[in-house]
Amino acid sequence: MDYKQLIAERLADQTNTNAQALYGLIEIPPRPEMGDYAFPCFALAKNLRKAPPLIAQSLAASMDAQGFEKVEALGPYLNFFLNKSEYSAAVISQVLSQGPDYGNEDSGHGKKILVEYSSPNIAKPFNVALMYTTSLGNALYRMYRSEGYDTVGINHLGDYGTQFGKLICAYRLWGDEEALQADPIKELLRIYVKFHEEAEKDPSLDEAGRTAFRNLESGAPYEMGLWNRFKELSLEDFQKVYDLLDIRFDSLKGEASYSESLPEVIEEIRAKGLLSESQGAQVVLLDEYNMPPAIILKSDGSSIYCTRDITAAIYRKKTYDFDKCLYVVGSPQALHFRQVFKVLELMGFEWAKDLIHVGFGLVKFQGMKFSTRQGNVFYLTDLLDQAIARAREIIEEKNPELPNKDEVARKIGIGGVKFIYLKNSREKEILFDLNEVLSFDGETAPYIQYTYARARSVLRRFPLAHPEEMNGLQEKEEFELTKELDRFNEAKQEALARYEPSVFTRYILDVAKAFNKFYNNINIGNTEEPLRSARLNLLLATCQVLANGLNLLGIDVVEQM
Ligand code: ARG
């Protein structure tokens, strides 16, 4: 419900000004006794040639107060008090009539946004560290889509690097075909670790690894064949994780696929006079911008990470003609992206300004047991399995009669883990503690899921006698809850403006908190009809908002838990 718009239009009528200009001036007062909206009259003083307090007074007297309980002057301010019952009815009816679409907007219509996230390295385990980019990126993807953007989710697979030469070499020496079939990542990790151990003793292995890598780069069939195989097997393994997380990408493209266009891009950088030589390497000097040089071509002629990212960005612009391209990658790579973006800018691509690095901080795990199978990695699937098992225990304890316990445990376990990466501002360090993650009364996904299930159980207990009834909600708790329901889009847009899903996550927590206040203070069972029906409709609307909100975070609700 856009009351600001309504107020702006009425003020514009009264004062012969432009509603658009007034809109931005409307404030939310700091205290409830000052109303729900306030308009500071200073801006009108010049035009109306009157002192602001006088303007406030005369407007209070002449304003059309329809939809408001009252409109009052307080000093230079004009304060608007919503008609609680009317307002609540309008919000509830909007939520219920739009249903799963409530909160979807059109602000991104005709615009395309690329969200690059997850981007694991092949032949390596999908470790817990990847959960940050995966949760955060998927939430941003969903939120942009809900704003009407044409949204492209990109998984930029790490399938390039000298380590693949080593891996190929190791496989030739010690690879076990059967083990590779049975658990590919485990086998690849085993031989990779072995390679490093053996290379300590026998340095000639490193040379063999480099040779294999050169062969791979020049497309030799044996090396290419193995590399493709490792890639396929890794992807199958990653797919299991993505299925469990319910995440799909629109594009899965390996870093190595940009190799082909590298020479062209390097030539372009050279032609634009940007390339200098430094200790045998070809670099773009960035001293002027307080950055170390961006290395484009190493002294041995091999390309590097930076150049492939430059090439990938040019490819993406050509392929998608995006309005914005986000890189959801940990903050330790911040300098890398600043260099990449700067080189693109210096190359004359004005769209370099539309490339955005969405960084995030570190995660520390506390008191967790991981089966460190090999090579000291924390597998994400181990973490998720533990979370699901723990959720299952909690359910067994709290609600042993619950049907479909496994499914509920899965939704709570996974939801709980995803949520942790979304609730704090992304640059902050996270301390991951499984007990806290799954707590039903902290700032957690299970708390919100539990709130939802609680509301559903009330709705099962008391059938809705008058589905059309939405009037008469006057209590403070009802009003506060309705205001939260109404704030969905504002919260989402604020979150997107800062690429900060936590703003929206906090909002969903606020909805759940406002609902629990309402639930604890208002007894629906004792309420007479038709007010009871209005309250039940408020419950229904709350459930819809919680479900829609969690959905944008990639988290499911459960009917019972
Ligand atoms: N695979 C890379 C890594 O593990 C992350 C890729 C980030 N994206 C990019 N366009 N450079 O570090």
XYZ file of C-alpha atoms and ligand atoms in Angstrom:
573
model
C 0.000 0.000 0.000
C 1.702 3.196 -1.053
C 0.410 5.755 1.413
C 3.298 8.041 0.624
C 1.960 8.281 -2.895
C -1.522 9.005 -1.631
C -0.229 11.703 0.706
C 1.962 13.217 -2.001
C -0.980 13.415 -4.401
C -3.295 15.013 -1.876
C -0.643 17.509 -0.848
C 0.014 18.294 -4.473
C -3.708 18.984 -5.007
C -3.822 21.317 -2.062
C -0.705 23.261 -2.854
C -0.452 23.191 -6.625
C 2.884 21.447 -6.556
C 4.303 18.365 -8.155
C 3.454 15.125 -6.330
C 6.680 13.508 -7.492
C 8.755 16.167 -5.752
C 6.773 15.914 -2.526
C 6.917 12.124 -2.393
C 10.575 11.965 -1.435
C 10.089 14.448 1.406
C 7.581 12.351 3.314
C 9.077 10.851 6.444
C 8.322 8.061 8.860
C 8.208 9.771 12.286
C 10.447 8.441 15.032
C 7.618 7.931 17.565
C 4.121 6.480 17.090
C 2.454 9.472 18.811
C 3.733 11.574 15.908
C 1.729 9.524 13.475
C 2.628 7.023 10.776
C 3.837 9.530 8.191
C 4.963 13.112 8.440
C 5.422 15.858 5.933
C 7.850 18.643 6.852
C 6.343 21.833 5.459
C 9.615 23.743 4.981
C 9.779 22.848 1.328
C 6.483 24.651 0.661
C 7.377 27.851 2.504
C 8.927 29.577 -0.451
C 6.093 28.906 -2.880
C 3.254 29.560 -0.475
C 5.071 32.474 1.170
C 4.063 31.395 4.622
C 5.859 30.100 7.686
C 6.014 26.285 7.812
C 3.947 25.952 11.053
C 1.171 28.028 9.482
C 1.237 25.892 6.357
C 1.009 22.763 8.503
C -1.991 24.199 10.331
C -3.912 25.211 7.282
C -3.222 21.935 5.496
C -4.335 19.962 8.565
C -7.635 21.794 8.355
C -8.167 21.518 4.629
C -6.689 18.091 3.771
C -8.847 15.265 2.598
C -8.406 12.846 5.528
C -10.037 9.894 3.835
C -8.114 6.740 4.775
C -6.616 8.414 7.831
C -7.771 8.515 11.402
C -6.589 12.088 11.587
C -4.202 14.583 10.079
C -2.560 16.866 12.624
C -0.180 19.793 12.627
C 2.752 19.630 15.018
C 5.038 22.614 14.600
C 6.239 22.679 11.008
C 5.160 19.069 10.508
C 1.966 17.658 9.165
C 1.408 14.274 10.814
C -0.732 11.548 9.311
C -2.318 8.860 11.443
C -3.521 5.859 9.512
C -6.980 4.536 10.072
C -5.816 1.257 11.553
C -8.758 -0.866 10.628
C -8.996 0.431 7.070
C -5.261 0.193 6.569
C -5.032 -3.369 7.861
C -7.938 -4.464 5.706
C -6.317 -2.939 2.626
C -2.954 -4.610 3.268
C -4.431 -8.008 4.075
C -6.644 -7.945 1.050
C -3.716 -7.051 -1.182
C -1.564 -9.853 0.202
C -4.316 -12.425 -0.074
C -5.436 -11.444 -3.539
C -1.866 -11.548 -4.892
C -0.954 -14.726 -3.034
C 2.397 -16.195 -4.112
C 2.869 -13.119 -6.310
C 2.705 -10.697 -3.400
C 5.959 -8.765 -3.348
C 6.793 -9.339 -6.992
C 7.422 -6.091 -8.791
C 8.230 -4.752 -12.170
C 11.025 -2.359 -11.339
C 13.502 -4.416 -13.370
C 11.334 -4.728 -16.440
C 13.386 -4.789 -19.626
C 16.661 -4.939 -17.744
C 19.077 -7.820 -17.645
C 21.206 -8.769 -14.694
C 23.856 -11.457 -14.526
C 24.614 -13.047 -11.175
C 27.783 -15.092 -11.157
C 27.987 -17.284 -8.069
C 29.105 -20.588 -6.602
C 31.832 -21.261 -9.215
C 33.518 -24.319 -7.653
C 36.806 -25.701 -8.910
C 36.514 -29.033 -10.643
C 38.288 -32.126 -9.356
C 38.075 -30.597 -5.898
C 35.500 -31.384 -3.230
C 32.520 -29.082 -2.869
C 33.663 -27.759 0.488
C 31.796 -25.735 3.095
C 33.558 -22.553 2.044
C 31.462 -22.587 -1.130
C 28.233 -22.230 0.800
C 28.647 -18.483 1.236
C 28.741 -17.575 -2.439
C 26.125 -20.208 -3.185
C 23.543 -18.976 -0.637
C 24.210 -15.313 -1.191
C 24.255 -15.528 -4.972
C 21.100 -17.571 -5.151
C 19.257 -15.146 -2.855
C 20.334 -12.188 -5.006
C 19.295 -14.090 -8.111
C 15.843 -14.790 -6.704
C 15.373 -11.264 -5.424
C 16.263 -9.705 -8.773
C 13.954 -12.075 -10.571
C 11.169 -11.054 -8.235
C 11.773 -7.423 -9.216
C 11.078 -8.344 -12.820
C 14.676 -8.395 -14.083
C 15.693 -10.792 -16.778
C 18.062 -12.667 -14.499
C 20.860 -15.000 -15.585
C 22.534 -17.209 -12.986
C 26.067 -18.063 -14.025
C 28.293 -20.763 -12.605
C 31.834 -19.905 -13.641
C 33.462 -23.304 -13.161
C 37.116 -23.373 -12.232
C 38.398 -25.844 -14.790
C 41.664 -24.149 -15.712
C 45.074 -24.198 -14.105
C 48.411 -25.909 -13.810
C 46.973 -28.226 -11.162
C 45.201 -30.088 -13.953
C 48.571 -30.979 -15.430
C 49.557 -32.450 -12.084
C 46.279 -34.291 -11.792
C 46.633 -35.814 -15.245
C 50.144 -36.871 -14.423
C 49.060 -38.332 -11.087
C 46.253 -40.257 -12.707
C 48.617 -41.769 -15.247
C 50.897 -42.916 -12.417
C 48.527 -44.008 -9.647
C 44.948 -43.646 -10.863
C 42.473 -46.364 -9.932
C 39.699 -46.609 -12.482
C 37.315 -48.439 -10.166
C 37.798 -45.968 -7.360
C 37.228 -43.162 -9.813
C 33.902 -44.642 -10.836
C 32.797 -45.203 -7.263
C 33.688 -41.849 -5.707
C 35.382 -39.605 -8.259
C 36.166 -36.638 -6.081
C 37.617 -38.820 -3.380
C 39.888 -40.566 -5.871
C 40.958 -37.324 -7.521
C 41.738 -35.833 -4.157
C 43.711 -38.942 -3.168
C 45.973 -38.836 -6.220
C 46.349 -35.070 -6.022
C 47.524 -35.273 -2.414
C 49.823 -38.135 -3.361
C 51.290 -36.113 -6.210
C 52.315 -33.371 -3.814
C 53.824 -35.828 -1.356
C 55.792 -37.579 -4.045
C 56.905 -34.352 -5.700
C 58.614 -33.350 -2.454
C 60.879 -36.338 -2.888
C 61.101 -36.291 -6.655
C 61.108 -32.806 -8.173
C 61.020 -34.211 -11.715
C 57.309 -34.837 -11.131
C 56.672 -31.106 -11.187
C 58.234 -30.902 -14.605
C 56.071 -33.814 -15.766
C 53.033 -31.940 -14.438
C 53.991 -28.830 -16.387
C 54.434 -30.872 -19.540
C 51.010 -32.442 -19.118
C 49.537 -28.975 -18.641
C 51.200 -27.670 -21.803
C 49.846 -30.668 -23.691
C 46.409 -29.953 -22.297
C 46.634 -26.332 -23.395
C 47.583 -27.342 -26.896
C 44.693 -29.776 -27.038
C 46.548 -33.121 -26.949
C 43.981 -35.939 -27.050
C 45.147 -37.940 -24.039
C 45.276 -34.942 -21.714
C 42.070 -33.458 -23.092
C 40.291 -36.768 -22.660
C 41.206 -37.104 -19.012
C 40.471 -33.490 -18.258
C 37.026 -33.775 -19.828
C 36.369 -36.875 -17.849
C 37.405 -35.236 -14.555
C 35.163 -32.382 -15.431
C 32.130 -34.521 -16.132
C 32.585 -36.540 -12.985
C 32.970 -33.386 -10.905
C 29.879 -31.873 -12.404
C 27.848 -34.950 -11.557
C 29.076 -34.656 -8.020
C 28.320 -30.926 -7.795
C 24.901 -31.506 -9.274
C 23.973 -33.640 -6.263
C 24.776 -30.712 -4.015
C 22.799 -28.276 -6.155
C 19.835 -30.661 -6.224
C 19.888 -30.908 -2.467
C 20.022 -27.117 -2.244
C 17.396 -26.722 -4.973
C 19.601 -24.460 -7.073
C 19.771 -24.319 -10.860
C 21.993 -22.232 -13.082
C 21.169 -20.738 -16.439
C 24.752 -21.036 -17.572
C 27.512 -23.389 -16.523
C 30.643 -22.373 -18.316
C 34.198 -23.255 -17.495
C 36.967 -20.712 -17.190
C 39.003 -22.683 -19.691
C 36.468 -22.039 -22.432
C 37.747 -18.471 -22.652
C 41.228 -19.623 -23.653
C 40.364 -19.459 -27.326
C 39.665 -15.744 -27.394
C 42.550 -14.831 -25.100
C 45.084 -13.972 -27.845
C 42.606 -11.613 -29.439
C 41.918 -9.853 -26.167
C 45.607 -9.604 -25.325
C 46.174 -8.074 -28.782
C 43.441 -5.566 -28.121
C 45.027 -4.579 -24.808
C 48.337 -4.188 -26.614
C 46.824 -2.216 -29.484
C 45.311 0.215 -27.012
C 48.810 0.874 -25.714
C 48.122 -0.490 -22.265
C 50.642 -3.303 -22.165
C 54.081 -2.902 -20.595
C 56.783 -5.383 -19.883
C 57.781 -6.091 -16.318
C 60.286 -8.793 -15.395
C 59.465 -10.670 -18.556
C 55.715 -10.577 -17.954
C 53.195 -8.466 -19.870
C 51.286 -6.233 -17.499
C 48.934 -3.267 -17.372
C 50.378 -0.698 -14.980
C 47.831 0.593 -12.507
C 50.044 2.719 -10.217
C 47.953 5.762 -11.013
C 44.985 4.022 -9.460
C 46.935 2.810 -6.450
C 46.928 -0.777 -7.527
C 49.703 -3.202 -8.352
C 50.077 -4.064 -12.051
C 47.510 -6.426 -13.565
C 49.391 -9.380 -15.010
C 48.083 -10.247 -18.453
C 50.642 -12.726 -19.718
C 53.213 -14.539 -17.612
C 56.895 -14.673 -18.594
C 56.479 -18.245 -19.833
C 53.717 -17.074 -22.144
C 50.855 -18.651 -20.197
C 47.773 -16.633 -19.464
C 46.447 -15.994 -16.030
C 43.299 -15.616 -13.963
C 43.048 -11.883 -14.562
C 43.132 -12.193 -18.351
C 40.520 -14.907 -18.381
C 38.215 -12.731 -16.298
C 38.722 -9.828 -18.699
C 37.896 -12.134 -21.590
C 34.884 -13.621 -19.795
C 33.461 -10.156 -19.106
C 33.758 -9.172 -22.775
C 32.111 -12.450 -23.747
C 29.258 -11.867 -21.323
C 28.630 -8.364 -22.567
C 28.509 -9.634 -26.150
C 26.348 -12.630 -25.322
C 23.885 -11.101 -22.888
C 24.211 -7.355 -23.260
C 23.641 -7.081 -19.518
C 22.711 -3.977 -17.586
C 24.675 -5.260 -14.634
C 26.922 -8.190 -13.927
C 27.514 -9.234 -10.322
C 30.405 -11.366 -9.125
C 29.557 -13.027 -5.847
C 33.068 -13.949 -4.750
C 34.852 -13.723 -1.379
C 36.378 -10.397 -0.357
C 39.970 -11.694 -0.539
C 39.553 -11.360 -4.313
C 38.511 -7.706 -4.087
C 41.786 -6.413 -5.521
C 41.658 -8.895 -8.386
C 38.235 -7.601 -9.423
C 39.234 -3.967 -9.056
C 42.120 -4.653 -11.410
C 39.954 -6.521 -13.908
C 37.322 -3.784 -13.920
C 39.950 -1.057 -14.254
C 41.668 -2.728 -17.209
C 38.305 -3.075 -18.955
C 37.607 0.593 -18.278
C 41.004 1.574 -19.677
C 40.259 -0.538 -22.741
C 37.406 1.881 -23.324
C 34.459 -0.291 -22.351
C 32.041 2.120 -20.776
C 30.058 -0.826 -19.394
C 32.953 -1.645 -17.039
C 31.033 0.478 -14.523
C 28.258 -2.124 -14.568
C 30.515 -4.857 -13.224
C 30.130 -5.289 -9.491
C 32.063 -7.403 -7.089
C 29.788 -8.552 -4.269
C 32.313 -9.665 -1.652
C 31.840 -11.468 1.627
C 33.842 -12.352 4.707
C 35.026 -15.458 6.467
C 33.180 -18.251 8.225
C 34.525 -19.980 11.297
C 33.127 -23.275 12.393
C 32.691 -23.917 16.059
C 32.438 -27.261 17.803
C 31.679 -29.183 14.623
C 32.716 -32.675 13.772
C 33.720 -33.302 10.211
C 34.825 -36.541 8.732
C 37.999 -35.139 7.307
C 38.165 -37.959 4.815
C 41.340 -36.791 3.273
C 43.270 -33.658 2.626
C 41.512 -31.847 5.487
C 38.426 -30.751 3.617
C 35.036 -30.028 5.091
C 32.581 -31.393 2.605
C 29.443 -29.343 2.275
C 27.375 -32.522 2.074
C 28.775 -33.550 5.474
C 27.675 -30.248 6.929
C 24.216 -30.500 5.386
C 23.817 -34.125 6.459
C 24.711 -33.180 10.000
C 22.272 -30.292 9.982
C 19.490 -32.528 8.675
C 20.257 -35.249 11.240
C 20.267 -32.695 14.046
C 16.966 -31.240 12.839
C 15.563 -34.742 12.799
C 16.602 -35.267 16.445
C 14.958 -32.028 17.470
C 11.727 -33.016 15.742
C 11.808 -36.439 17.348
C 12.112 -34.733 20.696
C 9.490 -32.031 20.206
C 6.933 -33.654 17.984
C 7.341 -37.432 17.737
C 3.922 -37.798 16.116
C 4.780 -35.631 13.111
C 4.205 -37.258 9.728
C 6.863 -36.864 6.977
C 9.625 -36.190 9.500
C 12.373 -36.730 6.946
C 11.121 -34.100 4.596
C 10.583 -31.613 7.404
C 14.065 -32.320 8.764
C 15.549 -31.700 5.332
C 13.789 -28.366 4.928
C 14.742 -27.218 8.396
C 18.325 -28.445 8.192
C 19.041 -26.915 4.821
C 17.045 -23.791 5.512
C 18.932 -23.306 8.760
C 22.305 -23.519 7.042
C 21.388 -21.242 4.123
C 19.976 -18.641 6.472
C 23.214 -18.234 8.437
C 24.903 -16.872 5.341
C 22.106 -14.404 4.720
C 21.352 -12.864 8.061
C 24.448 -10.749 8.707
C 25.956 -8.080 6.538
C 28.134 -9.939 4.164
C 31.466 -8.387 5.043
C 31.149 -9.617 8.620
C 32.806 -12.750 9.898
C 30.386 -15.578 10.686
C 30.756 -17.969 13.585
C 28.979 -21.138 12.609
C 27.526 -23.144 15.472
C 25.115 -25.904 14.504
C 23.070 -25.638 17.701
C 22.500 -21.980 17.103
C 21.759 -22.524 13.418
C 18.904 -24.886 14.240
C 17.549 -23.130 17.291
C 13.782 -22.587 17.162
C 13.930 -19.346 19.040
C 16.961 -17.487 17.833
C 17.383 -15.388 14.729
C 17.219 -18.434 12.524
C 15.352 -20.006 9.663
C 13.816 -22.648 11.961
C 12.440 -19.796 14.096
C 10.666 -18.370 11.059
C 9.596 -21.809 9.858
C 8.274 -22.525 13.338
C 6.372 -19.246 13.361
C 4.814 -20.158 10.045
C 3.857 -23.652 11.243
C 2.365 -22.166 14.402
C 0.153 -19.833 12.392
C -0.892 -22.717 10.171
C -1.885 -24.754 13.180
C -4.138 -21.941 14.414
C -5.710 -21.835 10.976
C -6.339 -25.572 11.110
C -7.915 -25.253 14.542
C -10.264 -22.373 13.701
C -11.956 -22.513 10.318
C -12.425 -19.216 8.544
C -16.153 -18.489 8.817
C -16.174 -15.201 6.871
C -13.438 -15.243 4.244
C -14.265 -11.686 3.128
C -14.018 -10.185 6.588
C -10.920 -8.052 7.104
C -12.237 -5.152 9.150
C -12.044 -4.148 12.750
C -8.368 -4.775 13.457
C -7.517 -2.012 15.934
C -5.007 -3.480 18.344
C -1.477 -2.219 18.480
C -0.067 -5.702 17.750
C -2.315 -6.048 14.718
C -1.305 -2.682 13.386
C 2.406 -3.334 13.918
C 2.159 -6.704 12.192
C 0.250 -5.268 9.251
C 2.843 -2.558 8.807
C 5.501 -5.230 8.613
C 3.539 -7.162 5.986
C 3.323 -3.964 4.009
C 7.076 -3.337 4.079
C 8.061 -6.304 1.880
C 9.036 -4.397 -1.237
C 10.705 -1.560 0.538
C 12.931 -4.081 2.339
C 13.690 -5.975 -0.844
C 14.602 -2.861 -2.766
C 16.794 -1.574 0.008
C 18.540 -4.950 0.091
C 19.147 -4.913 -3.655
C 20.371 -1.343 -3.684
C 23.254 -2.518 -1.484
C 23.543 -6.078 -2.806
C 22.881 -7.033 0.762
C 20.303 -9.804 1.218
C 20.683 -9.497 4.995
C 18.508 -6.381 4.884
C 15.690 -8.492 3.544
C 16.479 -11.448 5.822
C 16.214 -9.112 8.811
C 12.892 -7.945 7.489
C 11.521 -11.506 7.414
C 12.712 -11.942 10.975
C 10.854 -8.755 11.892
C 7.659 -10.124 10.375
C 8.028 -13.311 12.418
C 8.717 -11.304 15.582
C 5.707 -9.047 15.012
C 3.548 -12.095 14.437
C 4.712 -13.738 17.669
C 3.868 -10.567 19.627
C 0.417 -10.639 18.123
C 0.083 -14.366 18.810
C 1.157 -14.026 22.437
C -1.129 -11.105 23.230
C -4.279 -11.779 21.290
C -6.406 -14.781 21.932
C -8.055 -15.843 18.724
C -10.043 -18.624 20.370
C -11.805 -16.094 22.590
C -12.516 -13.668 19.783
C -16.107 -13.354 18.578
C -17.021 -13.413 14.927
C -16.724 -11.508 12.669
C -13.540 -10.093 14.265
C -12.181 -13.605 14.574
C -12.374 -14.025 10.808
C -10.505 -10.761 10.291
C -7.789 -12.007 12.643
C -7.616 -15.323 10.850
C -7.209 -13.441 7.586
C -4.331 -11.533 9.152
C -2.796 -14.912 9.982
C -3.276 -16.128 6.449
C -1.637 -12.999 5.083
C 1.273 -13.389 7.507
C 1.799 -16.965 6.338
C 1.839 -15.785 2.749
C 4.423 -13.104 3.461
C 6.654 -15.489 5.421
C 6.451 -18.098 2.659
C 7.125 -15.576 -0.116
C 9.970 -14.037 1.861
C 11.691 -17.320 2.679
C 11.251 -18.378 -0.918
C 13.365 -15.415 -2.014
C 16.067 -16.688 0.296
C 15.786 -20.174 -1.192
C 14.215 -21.595 1.969
C 11.058 -23.708 2.223
C 8.276 -23.470 4.780
C 6.685 -26.487 6.472
C 3.061 -26.866 7.479
C 3.895 -28.599 10.724
C 7.042 -29.142 12.713
N 36.800 -20.646 -8.905
C 37.344 -19.459 -8.327
C 37.956 -19.750 -6.980
O 37.719 -20.797 -6.412
C 36.275 -18.413 -8.128
C 35.802 -17.813 -9.397
C 35.340 -16.430 -9.182
N 34.835 -15.808 -10.360
C 35.549 -15.158 -11.248
N 34.937 -14.664 -12.291
N 36.844 -14.989 -11.112
O 38.687 -18.917 -6.472
